[in-house]
mmCIF file of C-alpha atoms in Angstrom:
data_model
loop_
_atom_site.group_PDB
_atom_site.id
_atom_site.type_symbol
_atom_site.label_atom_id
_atom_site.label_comp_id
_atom_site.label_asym_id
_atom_site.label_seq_id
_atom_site.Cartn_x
_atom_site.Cartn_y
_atom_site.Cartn_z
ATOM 1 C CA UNK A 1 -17.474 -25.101 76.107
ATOM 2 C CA UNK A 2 -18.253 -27.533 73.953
ATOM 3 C CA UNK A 3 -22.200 -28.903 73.809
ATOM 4 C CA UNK A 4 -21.892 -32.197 71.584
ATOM 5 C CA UNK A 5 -18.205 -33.158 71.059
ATOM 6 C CA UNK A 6 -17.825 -35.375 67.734
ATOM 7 C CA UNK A 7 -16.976 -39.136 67.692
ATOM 8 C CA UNK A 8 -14.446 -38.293 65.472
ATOM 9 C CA UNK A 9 -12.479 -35.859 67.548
ATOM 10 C CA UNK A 10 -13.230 -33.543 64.581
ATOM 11 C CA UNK A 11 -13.337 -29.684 66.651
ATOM 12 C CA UNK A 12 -14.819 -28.368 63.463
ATOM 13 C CA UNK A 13 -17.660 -29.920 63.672
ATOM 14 C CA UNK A 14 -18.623 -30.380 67.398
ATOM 15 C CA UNK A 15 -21.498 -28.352 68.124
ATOM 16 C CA UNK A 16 -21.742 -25.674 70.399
ATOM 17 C CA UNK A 17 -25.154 -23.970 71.066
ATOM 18 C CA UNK A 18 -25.573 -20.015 71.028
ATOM 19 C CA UNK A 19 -26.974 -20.400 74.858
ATOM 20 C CA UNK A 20 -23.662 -22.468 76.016
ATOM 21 C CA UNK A 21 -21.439 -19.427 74.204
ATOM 22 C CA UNK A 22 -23.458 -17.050 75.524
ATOM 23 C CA UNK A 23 -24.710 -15.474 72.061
ATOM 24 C CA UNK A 24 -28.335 -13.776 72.264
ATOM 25 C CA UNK A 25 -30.404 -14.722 69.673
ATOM 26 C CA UNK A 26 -32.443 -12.033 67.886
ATOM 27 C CA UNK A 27 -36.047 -12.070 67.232
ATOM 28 C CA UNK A 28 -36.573 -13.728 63.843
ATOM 29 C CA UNK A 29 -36.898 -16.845 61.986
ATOM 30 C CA UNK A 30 -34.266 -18.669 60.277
ATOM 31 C CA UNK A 31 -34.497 -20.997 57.433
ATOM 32 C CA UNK A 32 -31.806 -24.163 57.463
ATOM 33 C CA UNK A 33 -31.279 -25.759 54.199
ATOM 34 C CA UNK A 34 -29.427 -29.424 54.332
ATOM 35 C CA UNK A 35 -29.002 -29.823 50.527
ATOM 36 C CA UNK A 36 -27.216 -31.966 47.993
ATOM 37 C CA UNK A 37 -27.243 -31.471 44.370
ATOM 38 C CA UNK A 38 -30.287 -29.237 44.808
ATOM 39 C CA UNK A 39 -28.797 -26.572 42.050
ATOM 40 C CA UNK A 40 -31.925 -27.849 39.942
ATOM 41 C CA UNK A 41 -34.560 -26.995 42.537
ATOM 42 C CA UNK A 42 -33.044 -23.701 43.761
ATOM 43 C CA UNK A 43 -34.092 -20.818 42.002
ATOM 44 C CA UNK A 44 -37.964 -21.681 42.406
ATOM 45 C CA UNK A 45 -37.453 -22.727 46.147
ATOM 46 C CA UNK A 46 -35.364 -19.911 47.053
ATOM 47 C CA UNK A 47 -36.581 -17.155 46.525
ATOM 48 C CA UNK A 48 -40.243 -17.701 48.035
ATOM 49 C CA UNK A 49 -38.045 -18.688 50.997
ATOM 50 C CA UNK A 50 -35.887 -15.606 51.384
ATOM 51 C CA UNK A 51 -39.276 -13.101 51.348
ATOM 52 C CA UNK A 52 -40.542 -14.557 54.601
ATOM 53 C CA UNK A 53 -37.996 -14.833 56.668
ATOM 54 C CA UNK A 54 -35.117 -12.932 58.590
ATOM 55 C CA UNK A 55 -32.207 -15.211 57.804
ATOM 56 C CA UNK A 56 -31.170 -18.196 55.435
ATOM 57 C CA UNK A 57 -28.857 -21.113 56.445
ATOM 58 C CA UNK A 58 -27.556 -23.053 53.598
ATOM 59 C CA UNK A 59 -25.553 -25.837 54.953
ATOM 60 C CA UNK A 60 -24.477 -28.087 51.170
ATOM 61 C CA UNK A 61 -23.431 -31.679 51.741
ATOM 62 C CA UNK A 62 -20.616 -32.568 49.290
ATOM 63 C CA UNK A 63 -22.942 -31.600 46.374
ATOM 64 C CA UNK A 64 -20.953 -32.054 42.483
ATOM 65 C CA UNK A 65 -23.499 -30.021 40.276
ATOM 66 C CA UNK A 66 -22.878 -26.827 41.936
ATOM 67 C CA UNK A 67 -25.758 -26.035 44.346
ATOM 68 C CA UNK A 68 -23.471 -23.692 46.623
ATOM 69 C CA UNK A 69 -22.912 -21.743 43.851
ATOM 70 C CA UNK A 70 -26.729 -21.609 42.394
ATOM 71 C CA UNK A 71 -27.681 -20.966 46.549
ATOM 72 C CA UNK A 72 -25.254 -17.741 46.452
ATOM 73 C CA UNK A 73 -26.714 -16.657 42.836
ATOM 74 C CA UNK A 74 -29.860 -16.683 43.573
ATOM 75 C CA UNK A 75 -29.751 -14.674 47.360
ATOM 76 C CA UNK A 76 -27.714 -12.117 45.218
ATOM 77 C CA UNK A 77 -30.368 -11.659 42.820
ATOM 78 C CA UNK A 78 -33.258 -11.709 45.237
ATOM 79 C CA UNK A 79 -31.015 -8.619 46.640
ATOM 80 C CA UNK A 80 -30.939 -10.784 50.242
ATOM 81 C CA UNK A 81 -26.760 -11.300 49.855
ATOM 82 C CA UNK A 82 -26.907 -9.582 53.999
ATOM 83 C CA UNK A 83 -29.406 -12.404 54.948
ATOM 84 C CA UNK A 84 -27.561 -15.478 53.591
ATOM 85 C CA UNK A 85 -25.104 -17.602 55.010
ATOM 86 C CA UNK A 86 -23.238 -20.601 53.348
ATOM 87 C CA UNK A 87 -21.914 -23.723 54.890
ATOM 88 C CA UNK A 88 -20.043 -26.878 53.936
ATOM 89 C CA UNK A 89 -20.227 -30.366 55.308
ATOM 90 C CA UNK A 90 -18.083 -32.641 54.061
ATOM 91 C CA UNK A 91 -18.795 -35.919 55.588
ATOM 92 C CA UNK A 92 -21.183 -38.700 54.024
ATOM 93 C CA UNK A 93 -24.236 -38.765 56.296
ATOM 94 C CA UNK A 94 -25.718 -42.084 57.000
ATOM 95 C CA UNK A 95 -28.731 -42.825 54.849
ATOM 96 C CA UNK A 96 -32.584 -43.069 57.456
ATOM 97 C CA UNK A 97 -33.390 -46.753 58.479
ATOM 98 C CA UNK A 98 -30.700 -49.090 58.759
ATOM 99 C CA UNK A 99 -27.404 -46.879 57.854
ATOM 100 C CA UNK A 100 -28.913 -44.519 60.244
ATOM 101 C CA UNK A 101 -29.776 -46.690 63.266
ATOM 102 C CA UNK A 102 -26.321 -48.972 62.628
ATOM 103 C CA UNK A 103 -24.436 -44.862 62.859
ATOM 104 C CA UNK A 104 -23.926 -43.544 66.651
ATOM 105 C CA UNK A 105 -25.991 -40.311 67.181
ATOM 106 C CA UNK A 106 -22.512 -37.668 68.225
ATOM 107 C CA UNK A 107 -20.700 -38.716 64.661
ATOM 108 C CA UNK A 108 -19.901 -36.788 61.959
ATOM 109 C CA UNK A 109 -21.728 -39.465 59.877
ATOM 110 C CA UNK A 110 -24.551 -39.337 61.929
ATOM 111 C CA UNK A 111 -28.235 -37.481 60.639
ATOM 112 C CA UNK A 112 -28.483 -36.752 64.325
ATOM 113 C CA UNK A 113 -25.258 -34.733 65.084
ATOM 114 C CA UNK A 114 -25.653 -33.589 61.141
ATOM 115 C CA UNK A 115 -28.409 -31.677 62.187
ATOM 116 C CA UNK A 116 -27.139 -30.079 65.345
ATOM 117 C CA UNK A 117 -24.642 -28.765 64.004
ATOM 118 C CA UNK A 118 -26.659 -27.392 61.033
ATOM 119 C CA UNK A 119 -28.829 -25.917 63.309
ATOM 120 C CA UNK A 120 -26.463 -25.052 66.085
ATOM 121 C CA UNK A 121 -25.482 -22.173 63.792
ATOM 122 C CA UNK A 122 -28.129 -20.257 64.034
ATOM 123 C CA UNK A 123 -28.475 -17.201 65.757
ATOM 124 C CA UNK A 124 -32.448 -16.310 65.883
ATOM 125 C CA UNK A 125 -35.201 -17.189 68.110
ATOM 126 C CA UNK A 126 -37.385 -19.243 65.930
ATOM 127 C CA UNK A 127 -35.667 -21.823 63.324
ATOM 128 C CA UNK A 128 -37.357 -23.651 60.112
ATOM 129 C CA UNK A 129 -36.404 -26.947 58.700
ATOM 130 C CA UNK A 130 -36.487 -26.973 55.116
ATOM 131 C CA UNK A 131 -35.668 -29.116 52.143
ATOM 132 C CA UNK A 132 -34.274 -28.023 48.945
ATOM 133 C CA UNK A 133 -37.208 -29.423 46.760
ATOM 134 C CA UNK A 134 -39.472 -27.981 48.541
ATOM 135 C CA UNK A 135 -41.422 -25.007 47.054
ATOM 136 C CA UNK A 136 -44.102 -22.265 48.847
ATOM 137 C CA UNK A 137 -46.875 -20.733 47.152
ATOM 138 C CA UNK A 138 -47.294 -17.038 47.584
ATOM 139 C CA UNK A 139 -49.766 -17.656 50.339
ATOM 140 C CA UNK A 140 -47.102 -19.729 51.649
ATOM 141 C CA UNK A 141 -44.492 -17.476 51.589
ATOM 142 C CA UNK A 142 -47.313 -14.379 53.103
ATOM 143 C CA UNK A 143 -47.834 -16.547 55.914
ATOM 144 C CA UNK A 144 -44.395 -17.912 56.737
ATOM 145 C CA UNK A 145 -43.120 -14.013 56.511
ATOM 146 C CA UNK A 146 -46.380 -12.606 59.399
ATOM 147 C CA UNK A 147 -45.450 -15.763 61.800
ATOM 148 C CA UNK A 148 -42.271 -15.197 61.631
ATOM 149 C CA UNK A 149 -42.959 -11.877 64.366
ATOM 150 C CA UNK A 150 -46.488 -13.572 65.818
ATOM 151 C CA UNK A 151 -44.257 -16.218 67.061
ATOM 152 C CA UNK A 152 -42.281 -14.187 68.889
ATOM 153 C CA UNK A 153 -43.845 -14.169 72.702
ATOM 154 C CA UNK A 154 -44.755 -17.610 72.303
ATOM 155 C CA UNK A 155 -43.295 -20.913 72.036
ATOM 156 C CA UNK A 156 -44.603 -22.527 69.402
ATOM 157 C CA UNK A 157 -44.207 -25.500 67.326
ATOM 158 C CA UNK A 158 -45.862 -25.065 63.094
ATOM 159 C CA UNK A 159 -46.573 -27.969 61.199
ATOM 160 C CA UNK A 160 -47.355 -27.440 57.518
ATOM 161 C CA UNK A 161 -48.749 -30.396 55.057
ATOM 162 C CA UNK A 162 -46.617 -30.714 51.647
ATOM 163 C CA UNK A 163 -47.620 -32.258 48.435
ATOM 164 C CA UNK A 164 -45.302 -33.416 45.913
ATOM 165 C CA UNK A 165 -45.117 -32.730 42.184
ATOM 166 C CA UNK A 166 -43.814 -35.002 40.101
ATOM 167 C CA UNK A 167 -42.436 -32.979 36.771
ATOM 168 C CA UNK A 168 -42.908 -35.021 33.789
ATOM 169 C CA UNK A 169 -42.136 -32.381 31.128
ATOM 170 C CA UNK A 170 -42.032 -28.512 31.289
ATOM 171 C CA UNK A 171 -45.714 -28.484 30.864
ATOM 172 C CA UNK A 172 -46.992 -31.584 32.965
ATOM 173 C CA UNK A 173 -47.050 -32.778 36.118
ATOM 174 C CA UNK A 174 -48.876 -34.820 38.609
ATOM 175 C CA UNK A 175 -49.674 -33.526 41.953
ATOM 176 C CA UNK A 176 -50.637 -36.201 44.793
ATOM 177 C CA UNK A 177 -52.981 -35.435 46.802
ATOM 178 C CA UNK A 178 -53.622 -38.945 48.639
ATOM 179 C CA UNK A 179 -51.813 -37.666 52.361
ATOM 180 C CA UNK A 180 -51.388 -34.499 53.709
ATOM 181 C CA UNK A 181 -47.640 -35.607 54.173
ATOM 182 C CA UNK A 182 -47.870 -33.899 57.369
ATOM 183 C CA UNK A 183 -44.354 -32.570 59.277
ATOM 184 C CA UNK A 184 -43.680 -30.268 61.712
ATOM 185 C CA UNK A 185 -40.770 -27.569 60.196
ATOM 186 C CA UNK A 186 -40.976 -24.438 62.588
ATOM 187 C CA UNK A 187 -39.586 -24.734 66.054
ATOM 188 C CA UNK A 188 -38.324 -22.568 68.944
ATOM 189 C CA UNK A 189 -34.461 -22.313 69.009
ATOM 190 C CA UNK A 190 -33.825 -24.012 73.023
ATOM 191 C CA UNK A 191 -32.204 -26.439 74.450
ATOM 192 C CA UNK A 192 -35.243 -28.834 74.757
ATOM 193 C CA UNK A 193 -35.862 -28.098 71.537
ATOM 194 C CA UNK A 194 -32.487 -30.263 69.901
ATOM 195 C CA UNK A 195 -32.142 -33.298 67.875
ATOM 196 C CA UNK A 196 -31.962 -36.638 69.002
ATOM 197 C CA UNK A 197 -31.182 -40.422 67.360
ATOM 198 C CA UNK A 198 -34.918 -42.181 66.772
ATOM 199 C CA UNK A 199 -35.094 -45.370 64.999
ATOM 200 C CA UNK A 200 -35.005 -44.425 61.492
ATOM 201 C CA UNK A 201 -34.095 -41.050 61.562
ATOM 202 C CA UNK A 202 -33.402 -37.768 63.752
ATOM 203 C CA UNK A 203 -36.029 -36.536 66.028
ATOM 204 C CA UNK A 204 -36.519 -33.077 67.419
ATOM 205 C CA UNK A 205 -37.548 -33.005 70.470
ATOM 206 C CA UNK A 206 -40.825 -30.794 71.524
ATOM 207 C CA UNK A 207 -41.098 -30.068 74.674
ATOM 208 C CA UNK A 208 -44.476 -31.025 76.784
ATOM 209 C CA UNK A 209 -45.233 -26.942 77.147
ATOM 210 C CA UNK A 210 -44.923 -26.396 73.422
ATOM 211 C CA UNK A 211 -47.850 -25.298 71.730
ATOM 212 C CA UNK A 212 -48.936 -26.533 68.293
ATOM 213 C CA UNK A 213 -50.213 -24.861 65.372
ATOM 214 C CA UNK A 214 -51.222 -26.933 62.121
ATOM 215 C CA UNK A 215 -51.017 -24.703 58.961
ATOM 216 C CA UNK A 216 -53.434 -25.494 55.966
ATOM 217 C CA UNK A 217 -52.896 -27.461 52.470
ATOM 218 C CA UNK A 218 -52.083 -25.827 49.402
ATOM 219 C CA UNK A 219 -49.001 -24.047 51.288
ATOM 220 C CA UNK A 220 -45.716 -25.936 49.280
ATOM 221 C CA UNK A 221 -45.173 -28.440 47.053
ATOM 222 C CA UNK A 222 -42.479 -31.274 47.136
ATOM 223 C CA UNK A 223 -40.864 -31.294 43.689
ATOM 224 C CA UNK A 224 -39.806 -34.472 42.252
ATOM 225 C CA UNK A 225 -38.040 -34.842 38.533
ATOM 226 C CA UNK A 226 -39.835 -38.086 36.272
ATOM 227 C CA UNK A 227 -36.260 -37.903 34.490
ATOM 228 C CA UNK A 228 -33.984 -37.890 37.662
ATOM 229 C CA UNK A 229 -35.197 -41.075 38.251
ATOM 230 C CA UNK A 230 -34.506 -40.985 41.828
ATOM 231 C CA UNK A 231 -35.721 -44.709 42.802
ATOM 232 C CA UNK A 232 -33.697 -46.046 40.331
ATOM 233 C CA UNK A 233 -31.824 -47.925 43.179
ATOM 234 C CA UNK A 234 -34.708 -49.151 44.423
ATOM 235 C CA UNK A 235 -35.842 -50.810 41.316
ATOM 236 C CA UNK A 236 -32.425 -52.617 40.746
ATOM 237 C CA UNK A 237 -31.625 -53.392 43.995
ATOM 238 C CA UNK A 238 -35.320 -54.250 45.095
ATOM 239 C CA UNK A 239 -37.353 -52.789 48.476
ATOM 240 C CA UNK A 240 -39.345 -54.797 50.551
ATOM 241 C CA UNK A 241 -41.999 -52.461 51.820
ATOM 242 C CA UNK A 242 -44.147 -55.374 53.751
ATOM 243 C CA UNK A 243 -43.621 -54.363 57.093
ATOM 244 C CA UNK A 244 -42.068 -50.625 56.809
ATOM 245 C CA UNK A 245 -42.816 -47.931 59.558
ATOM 246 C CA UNK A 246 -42.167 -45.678 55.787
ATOM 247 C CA UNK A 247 -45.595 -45.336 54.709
ATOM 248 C CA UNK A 248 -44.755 -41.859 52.607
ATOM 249 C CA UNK A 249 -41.618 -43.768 51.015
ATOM 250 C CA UNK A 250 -43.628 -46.536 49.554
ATOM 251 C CA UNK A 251 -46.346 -44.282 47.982
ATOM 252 C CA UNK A 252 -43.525 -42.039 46.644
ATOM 253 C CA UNK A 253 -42.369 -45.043 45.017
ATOM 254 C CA UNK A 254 -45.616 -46.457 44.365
ATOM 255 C CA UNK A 255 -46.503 -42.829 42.741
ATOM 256 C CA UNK A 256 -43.430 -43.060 40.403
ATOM 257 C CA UNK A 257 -44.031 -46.927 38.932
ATOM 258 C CA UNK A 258 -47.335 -45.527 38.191
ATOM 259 C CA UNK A 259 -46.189 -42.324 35.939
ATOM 260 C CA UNK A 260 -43.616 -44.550 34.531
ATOM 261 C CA UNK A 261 -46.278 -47.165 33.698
ATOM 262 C CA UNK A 262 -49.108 -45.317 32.438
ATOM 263 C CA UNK A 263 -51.297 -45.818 35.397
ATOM 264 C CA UNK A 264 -51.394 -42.392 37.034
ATOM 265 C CA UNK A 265 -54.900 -42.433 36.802
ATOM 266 C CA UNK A 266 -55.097 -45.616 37.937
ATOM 267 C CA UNK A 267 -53.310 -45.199 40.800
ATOM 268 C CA UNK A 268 -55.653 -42.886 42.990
ATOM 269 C CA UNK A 269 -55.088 -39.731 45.024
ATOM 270 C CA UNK A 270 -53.173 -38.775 41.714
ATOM 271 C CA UNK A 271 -54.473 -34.889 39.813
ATOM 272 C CA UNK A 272 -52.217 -34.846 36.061
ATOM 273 C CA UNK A 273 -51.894 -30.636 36.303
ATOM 274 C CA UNK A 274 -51.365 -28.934 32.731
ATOM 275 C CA UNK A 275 -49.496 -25.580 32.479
ATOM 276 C CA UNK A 276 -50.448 -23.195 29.921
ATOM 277 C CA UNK A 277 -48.387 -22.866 27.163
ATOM 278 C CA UNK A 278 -45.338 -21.013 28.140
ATOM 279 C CA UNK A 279 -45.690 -21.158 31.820
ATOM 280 C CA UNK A 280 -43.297 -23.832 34.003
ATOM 281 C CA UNK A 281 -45.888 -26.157 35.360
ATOM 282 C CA UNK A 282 -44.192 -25.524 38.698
ATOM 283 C CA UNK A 283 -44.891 -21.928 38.639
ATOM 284 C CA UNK A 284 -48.119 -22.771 37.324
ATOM 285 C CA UNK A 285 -48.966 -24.934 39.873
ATOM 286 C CA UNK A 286 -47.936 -22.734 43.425
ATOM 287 C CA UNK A 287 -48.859 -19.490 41.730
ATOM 288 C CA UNK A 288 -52.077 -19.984 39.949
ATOM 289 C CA UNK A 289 -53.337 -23.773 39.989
ATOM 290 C CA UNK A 290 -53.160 -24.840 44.056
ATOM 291 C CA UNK A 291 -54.841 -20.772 44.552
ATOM 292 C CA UNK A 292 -57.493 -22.296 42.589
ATOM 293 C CA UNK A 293 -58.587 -25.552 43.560
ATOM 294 C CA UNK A 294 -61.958 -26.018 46.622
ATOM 295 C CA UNK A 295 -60.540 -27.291 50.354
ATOM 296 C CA UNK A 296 -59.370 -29.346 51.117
ATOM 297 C CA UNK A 297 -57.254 -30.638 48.608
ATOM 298 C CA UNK A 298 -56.702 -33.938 50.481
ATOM 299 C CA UNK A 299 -59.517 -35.756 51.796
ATOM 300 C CA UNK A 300 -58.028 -39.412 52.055
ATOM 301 C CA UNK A 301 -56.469 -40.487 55.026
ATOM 302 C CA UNK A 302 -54.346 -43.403 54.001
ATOM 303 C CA UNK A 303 -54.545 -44.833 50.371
ATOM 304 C CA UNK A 304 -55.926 -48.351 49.750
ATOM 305 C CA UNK A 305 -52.132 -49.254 48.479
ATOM 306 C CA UNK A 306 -50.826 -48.521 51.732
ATOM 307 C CA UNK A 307 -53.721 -50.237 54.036
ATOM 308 C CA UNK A 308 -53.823 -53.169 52.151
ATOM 309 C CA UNK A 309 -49.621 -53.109 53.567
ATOM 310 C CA UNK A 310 -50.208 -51.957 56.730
ATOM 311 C CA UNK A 311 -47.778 -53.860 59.215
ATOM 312 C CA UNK A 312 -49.677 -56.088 61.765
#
């Protein structure tokens, strides 16, 4: 029986939940990776990952620099090979705001139906969103791998603050500290516990009995390249941020102008992070330089560039 059948008639990718087929799902947490061209990011977000939890769902997205082969690399290495599981989707996924809303929520192009069937594949009790720039510290990584059996008798939703890391060189970065960029990632696998269409993007639902647990900063870092250049689009095409719902989007963007510019310091909420000679400032940064630092690491709640925009 078929839970969500696609728009496109497509019997591939119609999703089916465990509890519909009948499948028990084991006590465990499972990572789901939605990735494209990620093959940069993945051996430092990886591995971190695959110590704390039971299973790891790579699901690549028509990626062209090889990520699904980087993915399987590094699970062999990290001896975890048992615990990893590879999957291709080959449709183009409607991009959040307008492609999104304009995109109905059961097709293939869809974020919404994207990620049910992403996470429709999983076969454990607990499930973790997770994006393939994202890496944990070893704290991170400690307390990912004890939740993942505390969770077990309840039902429990985990929310975890992120802070991205923009990589200028091997050696330099600049860590933003401005938000707590706060999201929930861990959720109980159920059926009030699936994705729906919201306005500008999927929404999983939580339901009313759920209970909440908010993890502390310093836990993962968002890595972002200087030299990917990933708002390049935005800079030729032009944004207009005056009255977005997006307030992370515009300081990401706002955050990159800066670096480009010469006004990091400027800018506010920004900490430049040097890495000892020899040392990846990413490593440098979860391993040693986060460990380091007095809580909390954020104490703004909105930046003055974002209040001074604040839709009326």
């Amino acid at each position: 029986m078929v839970d969500i059948p696609s728009l496109e008639g497509l019997s591939d990718y119609d999703v089916t939940w465990p509890w519909t087929s009948g499948e028990a799902l084991a006590p465990g947490l499972t990572c789901v990776f939605r990735v494209r061209n990620e093959a940069r990011n993945l051996p430092w977000v990886l591995p971190p990952i695959l110590s704390a939890v039971q299973h790891v769902l790579v699901v690549d997205n028509g990626s062209d620099d090889g990520t699904p082969e980087v993915a399987q690399r590094v699970a062999e290495q990290c001896g975890a090979s048992d615990r990893f599981t590879l999957l291709h989707y080959p449709h183009a996924v409607a991009r959040a705001g307008s492609e999104h809303l304009a995109t109905p929520a059961t097709s293939v192009h869809s974020l919404t139906h994207f990620y049910n069937w992403c996470f429709s594949h999983v076969r454990t009790t607990y499930s973790m969103k997770w994006d393939g720039d994202m890496v944990l510290t070893p704290e991170g990584a400690s307390i990912l791998r004890d939740l993942s059996w505390q969770l077990q008798p309840t039902r429990t939703v985990v929310a975890m603050p992120r802070h991205p890391l923009t990589v200028v060189d091997e050696s330099t970065g600049w860590l933003d500290l401005s938000l707590r960029f706060l999201e929930p990632w861990v959720y109980p696998m159920g059926p009030d516990t699936t994705f729906v269409k919201a306005f500008d993007w999927e929404l999983r639902e939580q339901p009313a009995s759920a209970e909440r647990l908010v993890l502390q900063q310093g836990l993962v870092v968002e890595v972002k390249w200087l030299d990917a250049d990933e708002y390049a689009h935005w800079r030729r095409d032009g944004v207009d941020f005056t009255n977005t719902r997006l307030y992370r989007k515009l300081r990401e963007f706002e955050v990159d102008e800066a670096i480009r510019t010469g006004r990091a310091e400027q800018l506010g909420g920004l900490v430049r992070v040097d890495a000892p000679a020899g040392e990846h400032v990413i490593d440098y940064v979860t391993r040693t330089w986060l460990r380091q630092q007095p809580r909390p690491l954020v104490t703004h709640s909105l930046p003055a560039a974002l209040r001074e925009r604040r839709p009326r």
